[in-house]
Coordinates of C-alpha atoms in Angstrom, one line a residue:
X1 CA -1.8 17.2 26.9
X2 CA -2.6 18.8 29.9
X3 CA -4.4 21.7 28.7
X4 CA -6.6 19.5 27.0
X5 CA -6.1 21.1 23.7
X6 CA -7.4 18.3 21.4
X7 CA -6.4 20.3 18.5
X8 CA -2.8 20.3 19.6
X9 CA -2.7 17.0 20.6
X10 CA -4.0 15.8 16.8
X11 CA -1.8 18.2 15.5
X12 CA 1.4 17.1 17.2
X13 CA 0.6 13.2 16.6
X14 CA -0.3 13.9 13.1
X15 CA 1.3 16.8 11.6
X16 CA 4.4 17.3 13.7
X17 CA 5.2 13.8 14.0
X18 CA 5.4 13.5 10.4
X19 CA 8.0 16.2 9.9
X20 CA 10.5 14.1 12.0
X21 CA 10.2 11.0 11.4
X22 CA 10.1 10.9 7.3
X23 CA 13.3 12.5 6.9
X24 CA 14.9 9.8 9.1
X25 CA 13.3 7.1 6.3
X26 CA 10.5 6.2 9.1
X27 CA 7.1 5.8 8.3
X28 CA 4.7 8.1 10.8
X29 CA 2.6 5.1 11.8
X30 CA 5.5 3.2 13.6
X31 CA 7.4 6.3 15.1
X32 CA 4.1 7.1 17.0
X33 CA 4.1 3.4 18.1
X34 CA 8.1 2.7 18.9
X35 CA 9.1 6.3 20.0
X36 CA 6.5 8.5 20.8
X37 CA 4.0 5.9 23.2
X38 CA 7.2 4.3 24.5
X39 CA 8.7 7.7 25.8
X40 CA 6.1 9.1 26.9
X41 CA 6.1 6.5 29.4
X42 CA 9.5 6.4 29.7
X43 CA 9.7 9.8 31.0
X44 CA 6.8 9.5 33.4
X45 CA 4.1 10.6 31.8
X46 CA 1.8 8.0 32.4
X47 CA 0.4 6.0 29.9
X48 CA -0.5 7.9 26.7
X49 CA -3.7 5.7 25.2
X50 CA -5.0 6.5 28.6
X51 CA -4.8 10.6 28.5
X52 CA -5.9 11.0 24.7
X53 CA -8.7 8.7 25.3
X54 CA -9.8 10.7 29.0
X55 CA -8.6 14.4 26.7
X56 CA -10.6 14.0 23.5
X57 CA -14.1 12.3 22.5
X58 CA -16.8 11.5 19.7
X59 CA -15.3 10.4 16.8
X60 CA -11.9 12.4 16.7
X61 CA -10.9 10.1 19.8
X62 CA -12.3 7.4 17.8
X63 CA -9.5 8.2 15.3
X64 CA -6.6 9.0 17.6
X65 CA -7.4 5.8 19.6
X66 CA -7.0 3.8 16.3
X67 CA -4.0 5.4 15.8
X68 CA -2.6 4.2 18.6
X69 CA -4.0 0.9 18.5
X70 CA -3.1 -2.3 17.0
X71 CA -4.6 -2.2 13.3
X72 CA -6.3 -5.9 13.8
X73 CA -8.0 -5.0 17.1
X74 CA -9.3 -1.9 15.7
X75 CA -10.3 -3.6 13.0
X76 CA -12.5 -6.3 14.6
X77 CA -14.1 -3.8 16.8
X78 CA -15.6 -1.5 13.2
X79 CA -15.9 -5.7 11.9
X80 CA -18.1 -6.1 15.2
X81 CA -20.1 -2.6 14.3
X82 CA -20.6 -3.3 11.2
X83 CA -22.8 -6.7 12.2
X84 CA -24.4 -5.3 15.2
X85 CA -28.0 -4.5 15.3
X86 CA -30.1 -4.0 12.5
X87 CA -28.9 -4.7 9.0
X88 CA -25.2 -5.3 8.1
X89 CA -22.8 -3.2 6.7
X90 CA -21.6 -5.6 3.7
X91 CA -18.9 -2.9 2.5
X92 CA -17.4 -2.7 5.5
X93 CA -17.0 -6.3 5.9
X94 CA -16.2 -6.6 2.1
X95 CA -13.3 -3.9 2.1
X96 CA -12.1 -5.5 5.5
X97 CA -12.2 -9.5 4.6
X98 CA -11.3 -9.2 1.3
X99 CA -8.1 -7.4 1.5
X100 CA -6.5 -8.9 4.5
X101 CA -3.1 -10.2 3.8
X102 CA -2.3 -13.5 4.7
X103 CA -0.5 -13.1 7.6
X104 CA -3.5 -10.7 9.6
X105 CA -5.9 -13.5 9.0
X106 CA -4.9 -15.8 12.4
X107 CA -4.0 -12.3 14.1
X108 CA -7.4 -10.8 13.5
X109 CA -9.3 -14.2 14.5
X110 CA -7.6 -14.0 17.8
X111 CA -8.3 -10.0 17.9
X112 CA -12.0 -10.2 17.4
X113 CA -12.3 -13.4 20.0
X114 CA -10.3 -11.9 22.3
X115 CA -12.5 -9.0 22.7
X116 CA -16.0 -10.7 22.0
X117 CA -15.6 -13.9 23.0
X118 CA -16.8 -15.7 19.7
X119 CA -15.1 -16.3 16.5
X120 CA -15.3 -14.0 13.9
X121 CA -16.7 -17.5 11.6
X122 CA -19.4 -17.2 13.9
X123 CA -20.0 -13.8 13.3
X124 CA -19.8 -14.0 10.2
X125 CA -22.2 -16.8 9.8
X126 CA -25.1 -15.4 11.6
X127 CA -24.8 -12.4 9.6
X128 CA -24.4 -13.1 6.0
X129 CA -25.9 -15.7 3.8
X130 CA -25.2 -17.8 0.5
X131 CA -22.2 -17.6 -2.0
X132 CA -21.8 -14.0 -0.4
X133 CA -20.9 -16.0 2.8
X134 CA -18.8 -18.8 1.5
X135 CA -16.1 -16.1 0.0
X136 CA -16.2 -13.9 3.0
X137 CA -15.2 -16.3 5.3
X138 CA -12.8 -18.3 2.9
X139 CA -11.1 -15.3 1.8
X140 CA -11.0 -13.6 5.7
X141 CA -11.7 -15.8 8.1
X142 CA -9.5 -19.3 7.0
X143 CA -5.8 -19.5 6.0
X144 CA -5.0 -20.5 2.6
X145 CA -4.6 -24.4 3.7
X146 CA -8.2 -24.5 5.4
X147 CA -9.6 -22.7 3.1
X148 CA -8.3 -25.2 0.1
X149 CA -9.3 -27.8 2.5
X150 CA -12.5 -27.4 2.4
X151 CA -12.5 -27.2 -1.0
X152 CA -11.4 -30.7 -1.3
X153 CA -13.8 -31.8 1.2
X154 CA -17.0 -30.7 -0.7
X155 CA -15.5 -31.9 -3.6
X156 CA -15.7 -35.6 -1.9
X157 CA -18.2 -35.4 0.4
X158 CA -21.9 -36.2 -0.5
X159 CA -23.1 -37.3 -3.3
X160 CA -20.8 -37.5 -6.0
X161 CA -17.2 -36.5 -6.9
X162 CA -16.2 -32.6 -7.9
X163 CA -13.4 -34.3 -10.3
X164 CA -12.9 -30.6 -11.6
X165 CA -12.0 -28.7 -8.2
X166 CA -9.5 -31.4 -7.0
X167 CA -8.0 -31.0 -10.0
X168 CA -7.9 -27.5 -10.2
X169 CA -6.3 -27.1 -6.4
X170 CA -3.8 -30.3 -7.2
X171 CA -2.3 -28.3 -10.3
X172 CA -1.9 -25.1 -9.3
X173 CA -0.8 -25.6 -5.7
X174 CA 2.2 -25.1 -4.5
X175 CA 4.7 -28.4 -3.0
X176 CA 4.2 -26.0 0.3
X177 CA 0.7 -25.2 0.5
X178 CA 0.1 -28.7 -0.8
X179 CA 1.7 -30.2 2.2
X180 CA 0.1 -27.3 4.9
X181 CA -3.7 -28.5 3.2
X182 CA -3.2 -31.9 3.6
X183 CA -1.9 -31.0 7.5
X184 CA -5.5 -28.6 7.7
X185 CA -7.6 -31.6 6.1
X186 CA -6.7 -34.2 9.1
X187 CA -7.1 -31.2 11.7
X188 CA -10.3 -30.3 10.4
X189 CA -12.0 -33.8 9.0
X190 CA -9.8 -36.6 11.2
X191 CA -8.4 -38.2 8.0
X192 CA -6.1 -38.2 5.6
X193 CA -6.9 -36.5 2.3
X194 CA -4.9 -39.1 0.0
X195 CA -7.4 -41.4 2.0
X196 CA -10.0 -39.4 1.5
X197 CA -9.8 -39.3 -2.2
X198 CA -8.7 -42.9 -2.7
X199 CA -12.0 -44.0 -1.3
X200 CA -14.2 -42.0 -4.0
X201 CA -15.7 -44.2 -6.7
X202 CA -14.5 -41.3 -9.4
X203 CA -10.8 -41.4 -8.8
X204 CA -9.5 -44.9 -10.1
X205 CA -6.6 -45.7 -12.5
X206 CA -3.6 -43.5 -13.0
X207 CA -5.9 -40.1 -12.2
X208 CA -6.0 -41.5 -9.1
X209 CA -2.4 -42.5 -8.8
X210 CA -1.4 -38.6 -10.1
X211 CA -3.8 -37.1 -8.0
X212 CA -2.5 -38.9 -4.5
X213 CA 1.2 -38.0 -5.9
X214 CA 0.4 -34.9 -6.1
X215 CA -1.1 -34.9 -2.8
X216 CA 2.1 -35.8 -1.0
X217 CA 4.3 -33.4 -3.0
X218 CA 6.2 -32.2 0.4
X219 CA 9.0 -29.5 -0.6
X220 CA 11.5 -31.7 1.1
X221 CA 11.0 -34.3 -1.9
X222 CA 11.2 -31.4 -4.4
X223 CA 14.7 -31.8 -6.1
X224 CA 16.5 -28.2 -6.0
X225 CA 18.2 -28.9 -8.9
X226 CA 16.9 -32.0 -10.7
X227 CA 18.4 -33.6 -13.2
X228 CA 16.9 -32.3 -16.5
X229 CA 18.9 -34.9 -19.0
X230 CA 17.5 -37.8 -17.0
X231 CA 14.0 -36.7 -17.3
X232 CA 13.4 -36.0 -20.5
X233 CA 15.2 -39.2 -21.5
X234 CA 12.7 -41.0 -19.2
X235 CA 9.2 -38.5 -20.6
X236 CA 10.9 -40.1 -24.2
X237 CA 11.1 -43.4 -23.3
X238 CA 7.3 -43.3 -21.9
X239 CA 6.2 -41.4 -25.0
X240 CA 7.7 -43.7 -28.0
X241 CA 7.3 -47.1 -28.9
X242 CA 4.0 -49.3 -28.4
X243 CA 1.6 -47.8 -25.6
X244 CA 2.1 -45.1 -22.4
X245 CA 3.9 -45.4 -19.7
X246 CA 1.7 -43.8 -17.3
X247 CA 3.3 -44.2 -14.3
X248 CA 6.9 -42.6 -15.9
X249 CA 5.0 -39.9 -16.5
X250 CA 3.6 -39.5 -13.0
X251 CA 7.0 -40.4 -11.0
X252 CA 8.7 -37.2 -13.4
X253 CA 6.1 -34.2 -13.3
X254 CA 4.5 -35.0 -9.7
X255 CA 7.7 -34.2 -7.8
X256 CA 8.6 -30.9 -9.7
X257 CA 7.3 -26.5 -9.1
X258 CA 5.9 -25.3 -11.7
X259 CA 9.5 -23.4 -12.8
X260 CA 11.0 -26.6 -12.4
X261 CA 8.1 -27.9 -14.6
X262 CA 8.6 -25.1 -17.2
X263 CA 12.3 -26.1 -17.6
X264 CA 12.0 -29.6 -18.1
X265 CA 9.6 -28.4 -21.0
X266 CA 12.5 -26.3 -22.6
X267 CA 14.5 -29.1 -22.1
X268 CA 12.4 -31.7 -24.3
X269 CA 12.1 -29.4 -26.7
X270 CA 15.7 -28.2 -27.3
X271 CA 16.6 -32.2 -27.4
X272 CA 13.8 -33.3 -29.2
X273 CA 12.3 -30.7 -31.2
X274 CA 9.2 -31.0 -30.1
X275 CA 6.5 -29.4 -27.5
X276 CA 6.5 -32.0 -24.4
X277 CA 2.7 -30.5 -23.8
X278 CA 1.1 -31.6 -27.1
X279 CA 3.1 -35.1 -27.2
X280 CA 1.6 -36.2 -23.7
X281 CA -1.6 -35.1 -25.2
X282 CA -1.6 -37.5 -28.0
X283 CA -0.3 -39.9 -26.2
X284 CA -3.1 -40.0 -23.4
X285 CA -6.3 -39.2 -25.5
X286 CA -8.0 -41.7 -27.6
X287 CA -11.3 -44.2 -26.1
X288 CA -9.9 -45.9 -23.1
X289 CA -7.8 -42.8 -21.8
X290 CA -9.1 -41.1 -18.5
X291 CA -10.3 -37.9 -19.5
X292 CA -9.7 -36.4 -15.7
X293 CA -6.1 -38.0 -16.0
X294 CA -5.2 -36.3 -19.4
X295 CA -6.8 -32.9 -17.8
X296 CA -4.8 -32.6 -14.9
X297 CA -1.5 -33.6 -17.1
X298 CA -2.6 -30.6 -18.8
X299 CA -2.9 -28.2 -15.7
X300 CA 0.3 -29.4 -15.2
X301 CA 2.1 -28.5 -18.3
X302 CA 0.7 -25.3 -18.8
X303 CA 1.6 -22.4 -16.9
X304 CA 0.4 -21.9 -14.0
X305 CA -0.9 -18.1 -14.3
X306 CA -2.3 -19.2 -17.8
X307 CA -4.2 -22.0 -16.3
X308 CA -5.7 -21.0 -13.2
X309 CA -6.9 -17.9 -16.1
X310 CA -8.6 -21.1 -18.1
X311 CA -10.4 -22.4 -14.9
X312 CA -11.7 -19.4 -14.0
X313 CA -12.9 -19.3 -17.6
X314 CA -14.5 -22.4 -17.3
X315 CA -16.1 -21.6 -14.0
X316 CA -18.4 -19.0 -15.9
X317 CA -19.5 -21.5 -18.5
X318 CA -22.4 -23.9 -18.8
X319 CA -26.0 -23.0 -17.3
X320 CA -24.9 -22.0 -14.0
X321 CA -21.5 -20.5 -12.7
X322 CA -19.3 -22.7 -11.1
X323 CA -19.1 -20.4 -7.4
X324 CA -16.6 -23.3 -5.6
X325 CA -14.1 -23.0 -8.5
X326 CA -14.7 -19.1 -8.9
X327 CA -13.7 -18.7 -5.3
X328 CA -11.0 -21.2 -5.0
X329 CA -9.3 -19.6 -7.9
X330 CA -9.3 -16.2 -6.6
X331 CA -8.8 -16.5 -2.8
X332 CA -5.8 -16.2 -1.3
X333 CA -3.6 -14.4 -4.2
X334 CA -1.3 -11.9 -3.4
X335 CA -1.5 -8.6 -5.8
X336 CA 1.9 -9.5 -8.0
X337 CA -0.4 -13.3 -8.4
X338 CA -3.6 -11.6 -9.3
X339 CA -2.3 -9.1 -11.8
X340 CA 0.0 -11.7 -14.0
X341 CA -3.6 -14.0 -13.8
X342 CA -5.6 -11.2 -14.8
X343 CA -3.2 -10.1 -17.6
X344 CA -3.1 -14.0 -19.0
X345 CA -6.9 -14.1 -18.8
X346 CA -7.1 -11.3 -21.2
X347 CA -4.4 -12.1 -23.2
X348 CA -6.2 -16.2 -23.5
X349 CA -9.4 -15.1 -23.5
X350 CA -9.8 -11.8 -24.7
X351 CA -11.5 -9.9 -22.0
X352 CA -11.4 -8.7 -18.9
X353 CA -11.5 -11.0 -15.1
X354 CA -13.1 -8.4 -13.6
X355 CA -15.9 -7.2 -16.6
X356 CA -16.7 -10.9 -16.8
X357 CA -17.1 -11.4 -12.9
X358 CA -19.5 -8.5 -13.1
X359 CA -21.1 -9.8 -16.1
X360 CA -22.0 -13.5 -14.6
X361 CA -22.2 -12.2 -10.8
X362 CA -24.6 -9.9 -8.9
X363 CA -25.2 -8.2 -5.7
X364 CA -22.9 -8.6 -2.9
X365 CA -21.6 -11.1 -4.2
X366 CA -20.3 -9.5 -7.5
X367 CA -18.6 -7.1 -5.3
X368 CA -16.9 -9.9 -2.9
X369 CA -15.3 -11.1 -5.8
X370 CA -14.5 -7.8 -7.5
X371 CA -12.8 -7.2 -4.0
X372 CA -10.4 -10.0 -4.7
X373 CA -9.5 -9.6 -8.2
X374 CA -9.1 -5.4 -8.2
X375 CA -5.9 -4.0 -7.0
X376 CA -5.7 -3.7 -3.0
X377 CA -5.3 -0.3 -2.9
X378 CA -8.4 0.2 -5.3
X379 CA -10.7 -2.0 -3.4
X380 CA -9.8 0.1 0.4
X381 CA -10.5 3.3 -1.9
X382 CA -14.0 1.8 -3.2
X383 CA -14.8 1.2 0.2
X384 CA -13.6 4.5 2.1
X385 CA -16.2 5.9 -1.1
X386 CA -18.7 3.6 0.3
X387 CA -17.8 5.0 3.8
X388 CA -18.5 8.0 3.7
X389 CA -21.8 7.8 1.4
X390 CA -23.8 7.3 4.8
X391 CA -22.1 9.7 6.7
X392 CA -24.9 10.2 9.5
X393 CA -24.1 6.3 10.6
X394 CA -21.1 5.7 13.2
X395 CA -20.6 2.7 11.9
X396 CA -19.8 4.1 8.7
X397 CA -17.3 6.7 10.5
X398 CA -15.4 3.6 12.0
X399 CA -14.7 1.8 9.0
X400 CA -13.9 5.5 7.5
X401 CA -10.8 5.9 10.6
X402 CA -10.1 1.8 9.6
X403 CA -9.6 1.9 6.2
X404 CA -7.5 5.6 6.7
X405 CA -5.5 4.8 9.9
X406 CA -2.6 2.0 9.7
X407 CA -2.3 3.0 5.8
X408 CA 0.7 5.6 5.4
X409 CA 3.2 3.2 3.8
X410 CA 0.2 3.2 0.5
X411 CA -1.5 6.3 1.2
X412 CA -0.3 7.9 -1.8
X413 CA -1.5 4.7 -3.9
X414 CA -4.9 5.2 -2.2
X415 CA -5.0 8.9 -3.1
X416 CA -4.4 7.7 -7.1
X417 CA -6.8 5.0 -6.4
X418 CA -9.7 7.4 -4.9
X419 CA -9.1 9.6 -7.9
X420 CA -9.7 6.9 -10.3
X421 CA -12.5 5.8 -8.6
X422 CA -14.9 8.8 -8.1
X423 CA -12.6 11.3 -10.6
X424 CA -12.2 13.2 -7.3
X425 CA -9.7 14.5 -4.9
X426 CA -9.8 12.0 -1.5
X427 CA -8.7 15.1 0.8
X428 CA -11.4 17.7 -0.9
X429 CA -14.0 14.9 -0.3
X430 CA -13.2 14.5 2.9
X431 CA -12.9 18.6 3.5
X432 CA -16.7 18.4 1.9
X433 CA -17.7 15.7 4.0
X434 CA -16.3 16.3 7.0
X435 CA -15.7 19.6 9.4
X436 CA -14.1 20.6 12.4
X437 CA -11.4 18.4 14.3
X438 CA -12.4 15.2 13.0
X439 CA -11.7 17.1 9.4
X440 CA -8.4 18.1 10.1
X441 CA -7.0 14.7 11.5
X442 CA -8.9 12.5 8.4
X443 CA -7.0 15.1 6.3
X444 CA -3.9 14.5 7.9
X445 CA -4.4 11.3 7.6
X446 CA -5.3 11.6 4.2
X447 CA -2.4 13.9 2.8
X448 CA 0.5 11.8 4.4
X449 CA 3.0 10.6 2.1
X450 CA 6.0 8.1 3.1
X451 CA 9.4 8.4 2.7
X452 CA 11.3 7.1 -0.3
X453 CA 14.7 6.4 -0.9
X454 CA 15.5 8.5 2.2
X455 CA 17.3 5.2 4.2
X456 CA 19.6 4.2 1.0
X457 CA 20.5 8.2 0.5
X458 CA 21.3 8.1 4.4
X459 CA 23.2 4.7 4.4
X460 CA 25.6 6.2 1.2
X461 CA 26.1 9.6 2.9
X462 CA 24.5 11.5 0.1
X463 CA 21.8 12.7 2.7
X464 CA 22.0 13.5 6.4
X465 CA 19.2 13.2 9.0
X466 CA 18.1 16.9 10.4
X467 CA 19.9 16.1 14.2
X468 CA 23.5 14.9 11.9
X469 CA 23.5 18.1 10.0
X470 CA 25.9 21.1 10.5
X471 CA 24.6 23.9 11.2
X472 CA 24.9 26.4 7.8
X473 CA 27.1 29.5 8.1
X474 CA 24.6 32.8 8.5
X475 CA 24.1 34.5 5.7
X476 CA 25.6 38.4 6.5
X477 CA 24.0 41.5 5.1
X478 CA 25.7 45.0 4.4
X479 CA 26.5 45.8 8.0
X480 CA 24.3 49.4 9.1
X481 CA 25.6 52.1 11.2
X482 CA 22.9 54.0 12.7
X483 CA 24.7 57.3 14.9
X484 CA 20.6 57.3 16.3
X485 CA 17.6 56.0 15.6
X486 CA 15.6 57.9 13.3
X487 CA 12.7 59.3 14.2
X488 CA 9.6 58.4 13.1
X489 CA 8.5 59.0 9.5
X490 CA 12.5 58.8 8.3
X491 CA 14.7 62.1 8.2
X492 CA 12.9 65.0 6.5
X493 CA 13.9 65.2 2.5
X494 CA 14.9 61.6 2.4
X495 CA 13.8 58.9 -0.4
X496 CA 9.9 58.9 -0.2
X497 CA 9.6 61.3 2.6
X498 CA 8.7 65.5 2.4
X499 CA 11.4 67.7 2.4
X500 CA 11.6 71.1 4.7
X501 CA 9.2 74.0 3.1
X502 CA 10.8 76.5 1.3
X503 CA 10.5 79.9 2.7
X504 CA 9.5 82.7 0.4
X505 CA 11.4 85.8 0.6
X506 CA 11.0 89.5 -0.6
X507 CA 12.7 91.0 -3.5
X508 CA 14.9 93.3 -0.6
X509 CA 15.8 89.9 1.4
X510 CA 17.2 88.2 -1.9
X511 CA 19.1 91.5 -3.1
X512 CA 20.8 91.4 0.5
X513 CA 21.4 87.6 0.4
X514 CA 23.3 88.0 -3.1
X515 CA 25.2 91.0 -1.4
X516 CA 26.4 88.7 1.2
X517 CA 27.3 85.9 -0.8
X518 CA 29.5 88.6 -3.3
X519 CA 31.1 90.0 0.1
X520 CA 31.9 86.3 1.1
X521 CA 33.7 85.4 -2.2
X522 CA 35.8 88.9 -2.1
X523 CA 37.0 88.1 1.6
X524 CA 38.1 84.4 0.0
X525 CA 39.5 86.1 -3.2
X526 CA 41.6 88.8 -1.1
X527 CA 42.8 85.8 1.7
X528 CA 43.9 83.9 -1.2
X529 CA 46.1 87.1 -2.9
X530 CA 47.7 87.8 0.6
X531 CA 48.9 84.2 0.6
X532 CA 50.7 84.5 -2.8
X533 CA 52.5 87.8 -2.3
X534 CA 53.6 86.5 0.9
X535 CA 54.8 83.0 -0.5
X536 CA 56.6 85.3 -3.1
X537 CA 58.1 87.4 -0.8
X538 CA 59.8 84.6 1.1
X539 CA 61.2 82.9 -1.8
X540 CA 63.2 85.6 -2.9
X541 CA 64.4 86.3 -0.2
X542 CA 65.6 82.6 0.2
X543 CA 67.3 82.9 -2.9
X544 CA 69.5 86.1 -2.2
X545 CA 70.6 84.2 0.9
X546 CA 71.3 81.7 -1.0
X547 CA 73.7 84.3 -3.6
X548 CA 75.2 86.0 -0.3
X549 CA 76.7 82.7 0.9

């Protein structure tokens, strides 16, 4: 850091970094945050947002600064970029909004006020227009229980009752989010919603009785484990003899979940032999029935998945689309939600949620919606795509280091994603797109990969962490004598090397070298006789001693 070597310093936070913390089962993101900021002041180093952002600049500080910060703030200052000045970056905001899960949305309200000092509604408001606008700031800028809240309140407000979407929220939501909506409708409109509806010419009879017990469905008054036998002897006594009992019907289904629901349908079946879905429907059709009430009972016996699939089905019919139950539908779903509803939309209906969104959508719009119903990861891929298709704008690089930074636990799923998307590689893109510094960190970035299964092989010993390892025995060699070092080239007539030149001799030369060698072997022939005689001689005379005695 103190060289100021901004190469060394992305290197270390990305590359480095990474090769410690993943085989310890931690992702790189939150060892930079927990250990590596937090020590470096610990050990007096100062503060270490402060020296990157006074070491490095342009857009590669842009990135490590983002790395360092908290993902929300971050975000709302690319938000902020992407609605400043002329013209409006509706990608960005698309790719941003439409992807938040549901516990950044207060967070990134509070971010983006905190540093502007206007709400991010605001923002959004000035800047964007239309249906575009109304799933923008209902998908990203309200919870889910404002959000349906306002639902409810155009459906009663003005002229006229929206029977269909208070139906459509009443069926398919949740004892919990029931309860938070009706909590957001008095913070938001000063009155009750049960009120609310009650007073609306349209809602009379027993649909207005379901739809106000459905209303206060709290999760305290939700039965953990209700007494099945009891029910369905109570939906058979409503069901046979002369007339309905409305209300029997009402006091059973209105307090149930939807499993809870589906169980008491297995139940009436089993004992009765019959579906509990298509009795109810005989029973409350015919002249002086209440369409609206039969509907809802309906919603209620059908699963949930499967009928929120029908809605949006029904949203696309007639002469115009139906954009308040389009949205309400798809806000607000987490992936495992969205791909069970999309799966039971084809599977009802025979074709694809998002084909038909494109179909009876357009413009930003479509792709607002398309946003909600794609997979996360595919979306965040679609828009890095989008990114970097302006690359001269810095607004586009910010949403670039936003929708790569803060993303290693699903990089690898937004690697798959890219591929799918553009049929090529994310990290040759950005090698073609990018260059210098700023290439090397989005690459990084890019190329991470988080650690899997690593804690549960630590935990049951199979694996050790780097620092808990023993050090592994060294691996010895043939051990080498050398009496001195050879000299250079290797020793003269060794493997590979030249040998010493012969030296030719004349014919008189050789005839005296042979006469040397013959004189040599004599001398060794006549030192070997000598030896015998004399080893004879002894020897007998050892043996007449020997007679002698």
């Amino acid at each position: 850091m103190n060289d100021g070597d901004v190469g060394k310093i992305s290197e270390n936070l990305l590359i480095k970094v990474a090769r410690v913390c993943n085989p310890r089962g931690i992702l790189r993101q939150d060892y930079i945050r927990n250990e590596i900021e937090a020590k470096y002041g610990e050990y007096g180093y100062g503060d270490l947002r402060s020296d990157v952002s006074e070491k490095t600049s342009g857009a590669l500080k842009q990135l490590l600064m983002a790395l360092l910060s908290d993902k929300l703030d971050f975000d709302a200052q690319v938000l902020q970029k992407a609605m400043k000045g002329f013209g409006t970056d509706e990608d960005c905001l698309i790719t941003i909004l439409c992807t938040l899960e549901e516990d950044e949305i207060v967070p990134l309200q509070t971010a983006y006020a905190d540093r502007y000092e206007r709400s991010l509604q605001q923002a959004v408001e000035s800047e964007t227009s239309g249906k575009f606008k109304r799933v923008l700031l209902l998908a990203g800028c309200d919870t889910i229980d404002e959000a349906y809240a306002q639902v409810c309140h155009s459906a009663i407000s003005g002229w006229g009752t929206d029977a269909k979407a208070l139906i459509r929220l009443m069926v398919t939501c949740s004892p919990d989010v029931m309860n938070r909506t009706r909590e957001a409708y008095a913070r938001l409109y000063g009155t009750d919603l049960v009120d609310a509806m009650s007073g609306e010419w349209a809602v009379t009879g027993d649909f207005k009785r379901l739809l106000c017990a459905l209303a206060k469905k709290h999760p305290d008054n939700v039965a953990e484990e209700p007494d099945y036998a009891a029910d369905v002897a109570t939906l058979r006594d409503a069901v046979e003899g002369i007339g309905t009992d409305e209300a029997a019907i009402i006091d059973v289904l209105s307090c149930k979940n939807s499993e809870q629901i589906a169980a008491l349908k297995e139940a009436y079946k089993v004992e009765h032999g019959e579906m509990l879905k298509e009795r109810v429907k005989a029973e409350t059709t015919g002249v002086f029935e209440s369409a609206d009430f039969r509907a809802t009972l309906m919603g209620l016996l059908t699963p949930r998945e499967e009928q929120i699939a029908f809605y949006l089905k029904e949203a696309f019919e007639g002469w115009a689309n139906d954009d308040w139950g389009l949205i309400s539908m798809l806000v607000h779903r987490t992936e495992a939600e969205m791909k069970e509803i999309s799966k039971q939309y084809t599977v009802v209906h025979g074709s694809s949620l998002v084909a038909d969104v494109r179909k009876n959508c357009a413009g930003d719009y479509e792709k607002a919606l398309v946003a909600l119903v794609a997979p996360r990861a595919r979306t965040i891929a679609r828009g890095i795509r989008a990114a970097m298709s302006g690359w001269i704008s810095s607004t586009n690089k910010g949403a670039l280091i936003a929708l790569l930074t803060h993303r290693d636990a699903e990089m690898k799923t937004l690697r798959e994603q890219f591929e799918k998307e553009t049929d090529k590689s994310l990290v040759k893109v950005l090698k073609d797109e990018c260059s210098g510094e700023f290439e090397d960190a989005l690459v990084a970035l890019a190329s991470y990969t988080a650690p899997t299964g690593i804690q549960s092989r630590l935990a049951s010993g199979e694996e050790q962490a780097p620092d808990d390892q023993p050090p592994e025995p060294e691996q010895k060699g043939p051990e080498i004598v050398y009496v001195m070092p050879p000299p250079e080239g290797g020793y003269p007539g060794s493997f590979g090397q030249a040998g010493r030149p012969k030296k030719k001799r004349s014919k008189a030369e050789k005839k005296a070298r042979r006469a040397r060698r013959a004189a040599r072997r004599a001398r060794r022939e006549r030192g070997s006789d000598a030896s015998s005689s004399s080893s004879s001689s002894s020897d007998s005379s050892s043996s007449s001693s020997d007679e002698e005695e």
